[in-house]
Coordinates of C-alpha atoms in Angstrom, one line a residue:
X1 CA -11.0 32.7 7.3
X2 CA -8.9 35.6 8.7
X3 CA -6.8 37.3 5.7
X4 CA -4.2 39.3 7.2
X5 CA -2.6 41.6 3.4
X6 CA -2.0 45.2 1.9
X7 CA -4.3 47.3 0.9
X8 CA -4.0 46.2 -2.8
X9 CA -6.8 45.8 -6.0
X10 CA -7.7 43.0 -7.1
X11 CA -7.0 41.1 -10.0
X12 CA -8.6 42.4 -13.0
X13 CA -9.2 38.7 -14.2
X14 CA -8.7 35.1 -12.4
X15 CA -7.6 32.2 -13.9
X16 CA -9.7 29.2 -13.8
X17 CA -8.0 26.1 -12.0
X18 CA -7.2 22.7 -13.7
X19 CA -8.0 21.2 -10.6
X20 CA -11.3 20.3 -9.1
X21 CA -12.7 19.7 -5.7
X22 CA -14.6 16.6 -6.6
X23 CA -18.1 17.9 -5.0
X24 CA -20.4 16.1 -7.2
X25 CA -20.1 13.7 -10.0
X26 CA -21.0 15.1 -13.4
X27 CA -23.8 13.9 -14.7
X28 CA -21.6 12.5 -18.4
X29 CA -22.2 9.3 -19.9
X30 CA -19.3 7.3 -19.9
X31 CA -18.6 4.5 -22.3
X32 CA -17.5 1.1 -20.1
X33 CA -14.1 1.5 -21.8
X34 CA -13.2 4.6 -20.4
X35 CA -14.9 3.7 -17.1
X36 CA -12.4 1.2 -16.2
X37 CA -9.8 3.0 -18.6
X38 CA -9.7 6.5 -16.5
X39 CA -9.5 4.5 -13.4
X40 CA -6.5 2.3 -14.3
X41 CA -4.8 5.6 -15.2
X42 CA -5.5 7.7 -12.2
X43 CA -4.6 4.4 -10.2
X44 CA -1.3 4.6 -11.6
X45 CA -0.4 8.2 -10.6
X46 CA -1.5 7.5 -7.1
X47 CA 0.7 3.9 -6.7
X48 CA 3.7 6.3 -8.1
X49 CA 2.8 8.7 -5.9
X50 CA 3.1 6.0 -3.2
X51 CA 5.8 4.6 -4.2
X52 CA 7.9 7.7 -4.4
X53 CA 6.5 8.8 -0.7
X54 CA 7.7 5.7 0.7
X55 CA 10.7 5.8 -1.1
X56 CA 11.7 9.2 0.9
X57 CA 11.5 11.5 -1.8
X58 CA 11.9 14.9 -0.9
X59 CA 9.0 17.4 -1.2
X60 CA 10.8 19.2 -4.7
X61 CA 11.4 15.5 -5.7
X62 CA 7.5 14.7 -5.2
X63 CA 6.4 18.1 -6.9
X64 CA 8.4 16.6 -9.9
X65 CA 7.3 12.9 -9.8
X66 CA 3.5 14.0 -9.8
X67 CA 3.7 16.3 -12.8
X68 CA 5.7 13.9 -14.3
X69 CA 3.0 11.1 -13.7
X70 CA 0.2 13.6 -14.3
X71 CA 1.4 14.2 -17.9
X72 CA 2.3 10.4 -18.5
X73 CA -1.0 9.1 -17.6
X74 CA -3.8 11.9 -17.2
X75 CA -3.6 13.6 -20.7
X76 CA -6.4 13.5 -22.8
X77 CA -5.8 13.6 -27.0
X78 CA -8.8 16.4 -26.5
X79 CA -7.5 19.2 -24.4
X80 CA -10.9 19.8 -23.4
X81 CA -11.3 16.1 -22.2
X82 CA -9.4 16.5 -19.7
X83 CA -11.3 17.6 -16.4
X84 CA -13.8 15.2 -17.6
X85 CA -11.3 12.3 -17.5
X86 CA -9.8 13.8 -14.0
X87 CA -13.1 14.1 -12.6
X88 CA -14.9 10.4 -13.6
X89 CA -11.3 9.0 -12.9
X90 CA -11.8 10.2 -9.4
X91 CA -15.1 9.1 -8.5
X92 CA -14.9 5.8 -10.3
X93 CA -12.0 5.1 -7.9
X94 CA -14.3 6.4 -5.2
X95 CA -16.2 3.4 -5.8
X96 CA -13.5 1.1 -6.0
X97 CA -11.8 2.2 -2.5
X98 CA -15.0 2.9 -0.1
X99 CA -15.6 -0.7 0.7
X100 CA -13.6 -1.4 3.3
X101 CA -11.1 0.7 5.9
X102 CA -7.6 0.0 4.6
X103 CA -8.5 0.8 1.0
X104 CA -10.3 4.0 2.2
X105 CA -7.5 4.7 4.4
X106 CA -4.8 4.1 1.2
X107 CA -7.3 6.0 -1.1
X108 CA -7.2 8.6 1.3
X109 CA -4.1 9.4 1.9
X110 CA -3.0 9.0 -2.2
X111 CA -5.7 11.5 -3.2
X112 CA -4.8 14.0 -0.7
X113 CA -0.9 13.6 -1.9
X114 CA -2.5 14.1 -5.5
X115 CA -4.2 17.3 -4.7
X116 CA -1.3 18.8 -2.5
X117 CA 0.8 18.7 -5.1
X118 CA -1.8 19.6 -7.5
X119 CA -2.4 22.7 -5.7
X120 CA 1.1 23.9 -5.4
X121 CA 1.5 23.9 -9.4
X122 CA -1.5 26.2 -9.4
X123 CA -1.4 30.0 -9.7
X124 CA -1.6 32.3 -6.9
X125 CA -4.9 33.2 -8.4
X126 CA -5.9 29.9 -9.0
X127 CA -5.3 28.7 -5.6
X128 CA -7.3 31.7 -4.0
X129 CA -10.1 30.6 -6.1
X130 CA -9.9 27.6 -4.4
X131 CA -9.7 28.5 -1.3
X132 CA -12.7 30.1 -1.9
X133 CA -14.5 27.2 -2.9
X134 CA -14.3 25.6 0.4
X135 CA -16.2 28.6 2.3
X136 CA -14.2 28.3 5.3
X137 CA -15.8 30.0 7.7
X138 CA -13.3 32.5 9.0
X139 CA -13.4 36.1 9.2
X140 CA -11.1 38.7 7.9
X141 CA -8.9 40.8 9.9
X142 CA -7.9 44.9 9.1
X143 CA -5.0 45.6 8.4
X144 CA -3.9 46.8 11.4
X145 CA -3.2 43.7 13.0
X146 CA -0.3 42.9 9.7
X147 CA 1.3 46.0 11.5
X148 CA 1.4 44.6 14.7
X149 CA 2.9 41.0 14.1
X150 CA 4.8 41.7 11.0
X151 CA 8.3 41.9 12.4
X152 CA 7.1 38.3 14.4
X153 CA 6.2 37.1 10.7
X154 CA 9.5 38.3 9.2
X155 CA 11.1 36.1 11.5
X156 CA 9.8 33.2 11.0
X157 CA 9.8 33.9 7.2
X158 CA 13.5 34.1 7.5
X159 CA 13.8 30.8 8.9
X160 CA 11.9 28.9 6.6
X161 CA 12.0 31.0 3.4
X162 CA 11.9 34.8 1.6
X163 CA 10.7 37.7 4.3
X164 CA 7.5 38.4 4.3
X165 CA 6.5 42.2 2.8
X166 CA 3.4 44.7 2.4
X167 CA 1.8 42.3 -0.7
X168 CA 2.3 38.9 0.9
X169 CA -0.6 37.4 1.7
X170 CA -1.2 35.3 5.5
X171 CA -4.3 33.7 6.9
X172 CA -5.5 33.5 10.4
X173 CA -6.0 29.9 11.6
X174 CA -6.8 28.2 14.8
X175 CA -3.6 26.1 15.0
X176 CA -4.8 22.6 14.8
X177 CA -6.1 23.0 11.2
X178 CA -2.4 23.4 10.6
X179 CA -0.4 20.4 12.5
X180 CA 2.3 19.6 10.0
X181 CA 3.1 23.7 9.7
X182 CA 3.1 23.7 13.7
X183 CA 5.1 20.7 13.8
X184 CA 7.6 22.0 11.6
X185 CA 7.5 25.7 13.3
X186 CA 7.3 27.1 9.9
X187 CA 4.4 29.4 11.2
X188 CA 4.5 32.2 13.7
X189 CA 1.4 31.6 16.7
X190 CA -0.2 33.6 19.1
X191 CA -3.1 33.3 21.2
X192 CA -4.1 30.0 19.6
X193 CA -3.7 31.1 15.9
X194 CA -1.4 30.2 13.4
X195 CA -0.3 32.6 10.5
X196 CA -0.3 31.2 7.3
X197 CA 1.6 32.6 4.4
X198 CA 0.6 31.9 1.4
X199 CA 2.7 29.6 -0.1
X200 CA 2.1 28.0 3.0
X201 CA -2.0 27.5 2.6
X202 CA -1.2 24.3 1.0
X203 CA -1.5 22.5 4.0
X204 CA -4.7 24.4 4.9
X205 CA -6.7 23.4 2.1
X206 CA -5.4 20.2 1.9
X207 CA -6.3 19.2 5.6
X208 CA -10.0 20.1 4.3
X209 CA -10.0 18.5 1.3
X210 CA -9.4 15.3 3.0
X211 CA -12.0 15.8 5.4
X212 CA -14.3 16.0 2.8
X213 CA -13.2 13.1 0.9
X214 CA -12.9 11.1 4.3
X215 CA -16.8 11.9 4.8
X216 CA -17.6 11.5 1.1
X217 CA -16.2 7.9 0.8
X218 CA -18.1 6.9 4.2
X219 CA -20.5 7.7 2.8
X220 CA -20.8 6.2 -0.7
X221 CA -19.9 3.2 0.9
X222 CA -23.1 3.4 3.5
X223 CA -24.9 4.2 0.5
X224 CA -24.7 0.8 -1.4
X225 CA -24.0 2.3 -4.9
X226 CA -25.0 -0.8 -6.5
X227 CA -28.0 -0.5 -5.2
X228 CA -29.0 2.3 -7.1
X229 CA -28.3 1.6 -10.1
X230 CA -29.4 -0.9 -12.9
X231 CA -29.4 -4.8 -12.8
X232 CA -28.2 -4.9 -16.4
X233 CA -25.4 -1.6 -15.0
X234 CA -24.6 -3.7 -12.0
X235 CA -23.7 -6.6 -14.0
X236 CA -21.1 -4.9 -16.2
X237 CA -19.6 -2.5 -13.7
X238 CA -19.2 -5.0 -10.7
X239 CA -16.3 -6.4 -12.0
X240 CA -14.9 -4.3 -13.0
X241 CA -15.1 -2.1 -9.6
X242 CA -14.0 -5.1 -7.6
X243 CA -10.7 -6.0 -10.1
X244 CA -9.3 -2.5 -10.0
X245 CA -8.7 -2.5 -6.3
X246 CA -6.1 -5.6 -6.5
X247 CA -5.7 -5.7 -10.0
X248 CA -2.0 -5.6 -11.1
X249 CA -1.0 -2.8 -13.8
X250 CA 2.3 -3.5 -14.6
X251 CA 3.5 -5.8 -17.7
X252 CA 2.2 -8.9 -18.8
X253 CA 4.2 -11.8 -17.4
X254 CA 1.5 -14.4 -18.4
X255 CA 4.1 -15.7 -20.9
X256 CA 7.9 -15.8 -20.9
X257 CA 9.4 -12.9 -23.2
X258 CA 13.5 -12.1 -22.9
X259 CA 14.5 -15.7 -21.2
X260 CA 12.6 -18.2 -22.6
X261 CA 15.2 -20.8 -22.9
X262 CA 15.3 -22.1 -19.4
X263 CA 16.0 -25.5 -18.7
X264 CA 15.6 -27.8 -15.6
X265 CA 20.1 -27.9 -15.5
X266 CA 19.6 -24.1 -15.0
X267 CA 16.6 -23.1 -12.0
X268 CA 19.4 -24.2 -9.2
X269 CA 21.9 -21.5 -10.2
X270 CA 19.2 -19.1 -11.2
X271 CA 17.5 -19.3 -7.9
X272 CA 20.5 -18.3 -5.9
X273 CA 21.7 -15.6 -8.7
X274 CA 17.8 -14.0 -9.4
X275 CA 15.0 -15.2 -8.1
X276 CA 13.6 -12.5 -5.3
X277 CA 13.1 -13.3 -1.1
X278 CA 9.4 -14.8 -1.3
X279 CA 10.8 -17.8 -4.6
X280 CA 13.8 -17.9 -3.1
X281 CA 12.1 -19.1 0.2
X282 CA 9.8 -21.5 -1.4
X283 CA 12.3 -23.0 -3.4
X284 CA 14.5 -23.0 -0.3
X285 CA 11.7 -24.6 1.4
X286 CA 10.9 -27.3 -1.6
X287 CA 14.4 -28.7 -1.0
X288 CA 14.1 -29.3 2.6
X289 CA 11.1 -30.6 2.9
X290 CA 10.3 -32.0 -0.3
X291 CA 7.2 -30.7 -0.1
X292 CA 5.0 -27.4 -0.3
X293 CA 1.3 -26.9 0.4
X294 CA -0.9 -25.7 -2.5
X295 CA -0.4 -21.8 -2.2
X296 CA 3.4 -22.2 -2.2
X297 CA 3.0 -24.4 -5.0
X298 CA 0.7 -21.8 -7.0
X299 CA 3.3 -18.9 -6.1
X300 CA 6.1 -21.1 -7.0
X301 CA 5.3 -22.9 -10.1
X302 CA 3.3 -19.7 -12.0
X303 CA 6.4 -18.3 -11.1
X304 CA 8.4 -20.5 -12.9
X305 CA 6.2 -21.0 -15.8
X306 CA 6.4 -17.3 -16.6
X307 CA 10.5 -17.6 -16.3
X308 CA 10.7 -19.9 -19.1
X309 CA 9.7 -23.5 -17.7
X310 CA 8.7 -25.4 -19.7
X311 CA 5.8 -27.9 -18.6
X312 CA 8.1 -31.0 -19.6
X313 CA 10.9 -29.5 -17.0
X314 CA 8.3 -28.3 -14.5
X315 CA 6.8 -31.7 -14.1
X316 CA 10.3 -33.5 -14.1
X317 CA 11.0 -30.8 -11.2
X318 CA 8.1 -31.2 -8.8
X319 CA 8.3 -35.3 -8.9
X320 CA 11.9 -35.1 -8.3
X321 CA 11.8 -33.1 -4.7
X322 CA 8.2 -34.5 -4.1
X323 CA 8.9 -38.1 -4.7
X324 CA 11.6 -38.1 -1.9
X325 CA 8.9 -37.4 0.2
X326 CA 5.3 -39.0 -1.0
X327 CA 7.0 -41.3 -3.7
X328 CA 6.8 -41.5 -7.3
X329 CA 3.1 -43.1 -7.6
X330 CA 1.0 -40.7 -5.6
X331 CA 3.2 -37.7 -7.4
X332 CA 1.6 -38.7 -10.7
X333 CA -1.6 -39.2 -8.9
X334 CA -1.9 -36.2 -6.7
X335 CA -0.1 -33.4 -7.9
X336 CA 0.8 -34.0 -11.8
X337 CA -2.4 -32.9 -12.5
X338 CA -2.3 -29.4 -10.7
X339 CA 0.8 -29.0 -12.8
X340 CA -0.7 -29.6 -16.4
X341 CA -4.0 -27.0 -14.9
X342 CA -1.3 -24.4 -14.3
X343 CA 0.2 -24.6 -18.0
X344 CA -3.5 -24.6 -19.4
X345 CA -3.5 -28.1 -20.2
X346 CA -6.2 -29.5 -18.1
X347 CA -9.9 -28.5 -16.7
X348 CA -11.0 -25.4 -18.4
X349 CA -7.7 -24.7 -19.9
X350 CA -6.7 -21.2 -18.6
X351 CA -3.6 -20.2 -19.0
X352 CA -2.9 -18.9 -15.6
X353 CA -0.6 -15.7 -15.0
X354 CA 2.1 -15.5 -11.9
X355 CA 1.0 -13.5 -8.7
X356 CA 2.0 -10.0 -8.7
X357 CA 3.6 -8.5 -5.2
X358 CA -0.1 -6.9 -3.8
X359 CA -1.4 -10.4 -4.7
X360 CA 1.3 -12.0 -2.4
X361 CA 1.3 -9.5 -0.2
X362 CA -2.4 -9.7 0.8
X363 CA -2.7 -13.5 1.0
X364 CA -2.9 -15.3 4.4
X365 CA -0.7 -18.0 4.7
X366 CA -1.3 -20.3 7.8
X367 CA 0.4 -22.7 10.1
X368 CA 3.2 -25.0 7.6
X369 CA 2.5 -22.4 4.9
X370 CA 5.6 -20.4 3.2
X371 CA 4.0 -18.8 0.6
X372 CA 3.1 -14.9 0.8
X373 CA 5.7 -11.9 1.0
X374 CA 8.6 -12.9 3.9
X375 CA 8.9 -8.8 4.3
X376 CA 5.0 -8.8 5.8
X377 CA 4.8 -12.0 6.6
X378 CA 7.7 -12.8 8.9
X379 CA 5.6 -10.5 11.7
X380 CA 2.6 -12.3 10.9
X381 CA 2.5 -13.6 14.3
X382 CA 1.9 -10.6 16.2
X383 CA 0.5 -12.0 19.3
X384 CA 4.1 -13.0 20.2
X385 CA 4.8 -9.5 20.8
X386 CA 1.6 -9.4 22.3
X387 CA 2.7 -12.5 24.8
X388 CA 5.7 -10.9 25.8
X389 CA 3.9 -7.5 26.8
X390 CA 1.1 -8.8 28.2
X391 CA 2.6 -12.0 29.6
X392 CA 1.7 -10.9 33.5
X393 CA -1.5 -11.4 32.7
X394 CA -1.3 -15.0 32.4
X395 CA 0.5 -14.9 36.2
X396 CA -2.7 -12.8 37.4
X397 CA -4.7 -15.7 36.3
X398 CA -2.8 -18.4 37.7
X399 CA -2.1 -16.6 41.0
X400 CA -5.9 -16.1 41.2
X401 CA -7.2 -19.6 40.5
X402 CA -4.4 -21.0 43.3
X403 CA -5.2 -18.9 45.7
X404 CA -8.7 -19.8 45.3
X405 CA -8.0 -23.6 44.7
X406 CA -6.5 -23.5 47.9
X407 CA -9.8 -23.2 50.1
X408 CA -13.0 -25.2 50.3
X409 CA -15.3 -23.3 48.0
X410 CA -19.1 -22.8 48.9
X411 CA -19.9 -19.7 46.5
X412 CA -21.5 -20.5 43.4
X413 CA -20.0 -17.0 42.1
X414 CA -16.4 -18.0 42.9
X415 CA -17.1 -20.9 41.7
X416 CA -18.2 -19.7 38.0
X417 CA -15.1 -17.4 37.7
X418 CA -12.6 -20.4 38.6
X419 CA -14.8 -21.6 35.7
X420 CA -14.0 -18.8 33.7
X421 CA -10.3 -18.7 34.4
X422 CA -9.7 -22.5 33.2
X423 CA -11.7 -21.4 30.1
X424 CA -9.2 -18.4 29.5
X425 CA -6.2 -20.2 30.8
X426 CA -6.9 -23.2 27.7
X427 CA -7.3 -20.4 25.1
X428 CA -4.3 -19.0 26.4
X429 CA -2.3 -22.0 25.7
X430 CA -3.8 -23.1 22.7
X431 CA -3.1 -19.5 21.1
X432 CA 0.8 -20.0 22.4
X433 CA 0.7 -23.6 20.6
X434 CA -0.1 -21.7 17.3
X435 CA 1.8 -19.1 17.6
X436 CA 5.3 -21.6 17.9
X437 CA 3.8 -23.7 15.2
X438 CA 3.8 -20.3 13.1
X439 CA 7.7 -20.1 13.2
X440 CA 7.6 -22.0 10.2
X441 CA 7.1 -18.3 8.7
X442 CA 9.3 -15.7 8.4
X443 CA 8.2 -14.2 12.0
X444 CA 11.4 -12.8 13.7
X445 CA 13.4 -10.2 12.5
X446 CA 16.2 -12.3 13.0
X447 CA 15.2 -14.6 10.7
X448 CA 14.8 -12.0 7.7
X449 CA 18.0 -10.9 8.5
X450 CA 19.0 -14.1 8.2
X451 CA 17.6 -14.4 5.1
X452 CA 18.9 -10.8 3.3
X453 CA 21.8 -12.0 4.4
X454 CA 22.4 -15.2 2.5
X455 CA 21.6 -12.9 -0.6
X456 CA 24.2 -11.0 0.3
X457 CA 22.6 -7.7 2.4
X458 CA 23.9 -6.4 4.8
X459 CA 25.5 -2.9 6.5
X460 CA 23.1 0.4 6.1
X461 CA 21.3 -1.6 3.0
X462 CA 20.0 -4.3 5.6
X463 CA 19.0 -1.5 8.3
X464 CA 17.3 0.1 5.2
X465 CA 15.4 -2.7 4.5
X466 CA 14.2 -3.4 8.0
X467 CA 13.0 0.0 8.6
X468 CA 10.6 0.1 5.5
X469 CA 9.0 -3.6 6.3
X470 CA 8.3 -1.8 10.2
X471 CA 6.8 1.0 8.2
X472 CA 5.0 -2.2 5.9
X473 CA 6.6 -0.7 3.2
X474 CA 7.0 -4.1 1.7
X475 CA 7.3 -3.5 -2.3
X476 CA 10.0 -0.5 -1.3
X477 CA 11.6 -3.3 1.1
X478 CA 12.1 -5.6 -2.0
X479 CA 13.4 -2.9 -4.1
X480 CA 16.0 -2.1 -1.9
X481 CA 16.9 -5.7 -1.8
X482 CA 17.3 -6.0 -5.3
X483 CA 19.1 -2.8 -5.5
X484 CA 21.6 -4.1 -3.1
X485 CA 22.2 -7.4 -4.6
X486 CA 22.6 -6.3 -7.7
X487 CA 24.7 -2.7 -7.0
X488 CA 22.3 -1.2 -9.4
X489 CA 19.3 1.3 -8.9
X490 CA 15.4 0.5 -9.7
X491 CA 13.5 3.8 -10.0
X492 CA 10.5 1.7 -11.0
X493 CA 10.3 -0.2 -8.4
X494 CA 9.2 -3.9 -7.7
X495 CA 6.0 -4.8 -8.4
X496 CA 6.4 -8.3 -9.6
X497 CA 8.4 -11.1 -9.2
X498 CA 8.7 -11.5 -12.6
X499 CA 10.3 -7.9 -13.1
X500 CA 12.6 -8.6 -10.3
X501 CA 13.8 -12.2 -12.3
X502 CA 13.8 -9.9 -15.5
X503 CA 15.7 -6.9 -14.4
X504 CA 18.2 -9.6 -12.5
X505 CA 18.9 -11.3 -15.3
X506 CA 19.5 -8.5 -17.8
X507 CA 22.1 -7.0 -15.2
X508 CA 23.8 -10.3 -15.0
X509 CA 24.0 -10.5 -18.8
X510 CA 25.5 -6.9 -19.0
X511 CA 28.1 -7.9 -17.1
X512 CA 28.8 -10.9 -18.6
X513 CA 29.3 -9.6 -21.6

């Protein structure tokens, strides 16, 4: 790396950094409670830390949410603990997020947030301890060349921030190790290079560290890690590994708490006064057609278990919309039973808990479904916008098989590709068929719109909305929705349907009262 400072001394004594570059993982023994213990607590500081990015928080904002998080979650009762629980927190969530791209990707991009901000809390001597860590391989530069670009540094200093002077310290870059400075024409270039201030290496070292970390999770995952380690290990930890990647952190909803007294008289106004977007669509959907397909049933009826149905009410519910439509008999025969598993009182007698939002989110709900998230899954459908750009193709393939059609054929060859062009010309269609039949989901904007708008969204708060499902945003989406209906702020966030119910109905009650 090319330093570019005064002639100064050096500090007399450095200050060892809090924060670690996660090389290696320490060879500790970990008891399985803090295994998965750690994890869940790192996990939370990176789904705030996600939740305030795509919430638009400002950068000073952010600086504050993570130390706030940090301190919240990451403390240890033994001060000394506490690069220990940093560091197997880290690399048990390694394990979690390697296997497949979209968690490495999430992963990613969380840890790299983490240490950012992480960083810029650091010391100036901390952080050029490091820098020094990483070994970038750049020479330095005398100080003859400060002379010569100073006044160009001072400038851009000005712009962005304090004027550089004789102690500030710069670094010499090739420019594309720094896109987000160059982007932002916060850095002065020349010939290629990029000078870096100092309280601008940040994004320096950060663009390495998640190189590293991209490389290291690759790996791990190539690696098979539960191939190397014991049966009697692999047994314990498995689950445990696999759980905390969709597992859901927030409050136990299992059973109702504030508003248990909810009666079968009261779900039709409580529907249209609290229930969020994906219930209110099921139930929407229950009433039309009298009927929903198992996963809108699960979503639905957990959902309404955990409100305050009780099992008498929920049965009494079901067979009165499904009746209309299968009749009373097969109800009882059918479906009852499903009904009585749900509440624990049938089969193995698990009292099943409601679907969080990354539950709902990541389901796949297929043709005459309308269970899932309406904020993802009303785009579900993409090869309709696929259709409509690519919709010439299908003319190519026509025009072709007419023109050919149109003359005695002799050549096998010609032959085979008139073959071929039938063959893509039915997949065509059939994928077309599907893709109408899957407008039984929300899969227009129009239709969301539509549907915020019988809640009562509208204005900026609709756009809002809309532009954090295109940037799949979905929990932020809902959260804005709530906050709109109810002309109340959320800093928490939805994560849950049943906070969403909750925090509706304690707003209503307040202004009742």
């Amino acid at each position: 790396m090319e330093i570019v400072r005064s002639q100064r001394k050096p500090a007399d004594a450095a200050v060892a950094p809090a924060l670690s570059l996660y090389r290696s993982a320490p060879a500790l023994e970990v008891r399985l409670e803090d295994f998965e213990l750690y994890a869940i607590d790192r996990l939370r500081v990176l789904q705030g830390i996600s939740d305030g990015l795509s919430r638009g928080k400002k950068p000073e904002e952010m600086e504050k949410l993570v130390s706030e998080l940090w301190r919240a979650h990451m403390r240890h009762q033994d001060p000394s603990e506490e690069m220990n629980k940093d560091i197997i927190a880290h690399f048990v969530l390694r394990l979690v997020y390697c296997r497949t791209e979209d968690l490495r990707k999430w992963f990613l991009s969380m840890e790299t947030s983490l240490f950012r901000y992480r960083f810029r809390l650091e010391s100036p001597e901390s952080q050029r301890l490091l820098m020094s860590e990483f070994q970038l391989p750049y020479k330095a530069i005398n100080h003859a060349e400060f002379e010569t670009v100073k006044d160009k540094l001072n400038q851009v200093a000005r712009s962005t921030g304090p004027s550089s002077n004789a102690e500030t310290l710069f670094f010499k870059v090739p420019f594309e190790e720094v896109p987000e400075l160059v982007a932002g024409r916060r850095v002065f270039m020349l010939k290629g290079f990029a000078y870096v201030a100092m309280n601008q290496v940040v994004s320096l070292v950060a663009t390495q560290f998640r190189s590293n970390l991209s490389k290291a999770l690759v790996l791990t995952n190539s690696r098979k890690w539960t191939s190397t380690i014991r049966d009697k290990e692999k047994n314990r930890l498995t689950p445990i590994v696999e759980a905390l990647s969709t597992g859901y952190l927030g409050p136990d909803y299992s059973q109702p708490k504030e508003f248990s007294e909810i009666s079968l008289k009261d779900i039709y106004q409580l529907a249209s006064s609290s229930f969020p977007l994906c219930m209110r669509h099921l139930f929407d959907k229950l009433r039309e057609n009298h009927h929903l397909k198992h996963g809108g049933r699960m979503q639905l009826g957990l959902f309404l278990k955990a409100v305050g149905l009780k099992l008498e009410d929920a049965l009494a519910f079901w067979k009165s919309e499904f009746s209309q439509k299968v009749g009373a008999e097969r109800f009882d025969k059918e479906y009852s039973y499903s009904i009585r598993h749900n509440y624990g009182k049938e089969g193995k007698r698990t009292d099943y808990t409601p679907y969080a939002c990354h539950k709902i989110i990541s389901s796949t709900p297929s043709v005459g479904d309308h269970h899932g998230c309406p904020y993802r899954h009303f785009r579900s459908c993409r090869l309709v916008d696929l259709f409509n750009q690519k919709f010439d193709v299908l003319y190519f393939l026509v025009y072709i098989y007419y023109n050919s059609a149109m003359h005695t054929i002799h050549c096998e060859s010609i032959r085979a590709t008139q073959k071929s062009i039938v063959h893509m010309l039915q997949i065509f269609c059939f994928s077309i068929i599907v893709v109408c039949n899957c407008r039984s989901l929300f899969n227009s904007e129009e239709n969301l719109r539509a549907a915020l708008g019988k809640m009562g969204v509208g204005g900026r708060s609709l756009d809002d909305i809309l532009d954090k499902v295109r940037s799949r945003h979905y929990q932020v989406a809902c959260t804005l929705t709530f906050e709109a209906v109810h002309a109340a702020s959320c800093d928490s966030g939805i994560n849950h349907p049943n906070q969403y119910f909750e925090a509706s109905q304690k707003i209503l009650q307040t202004t009742v009262s």
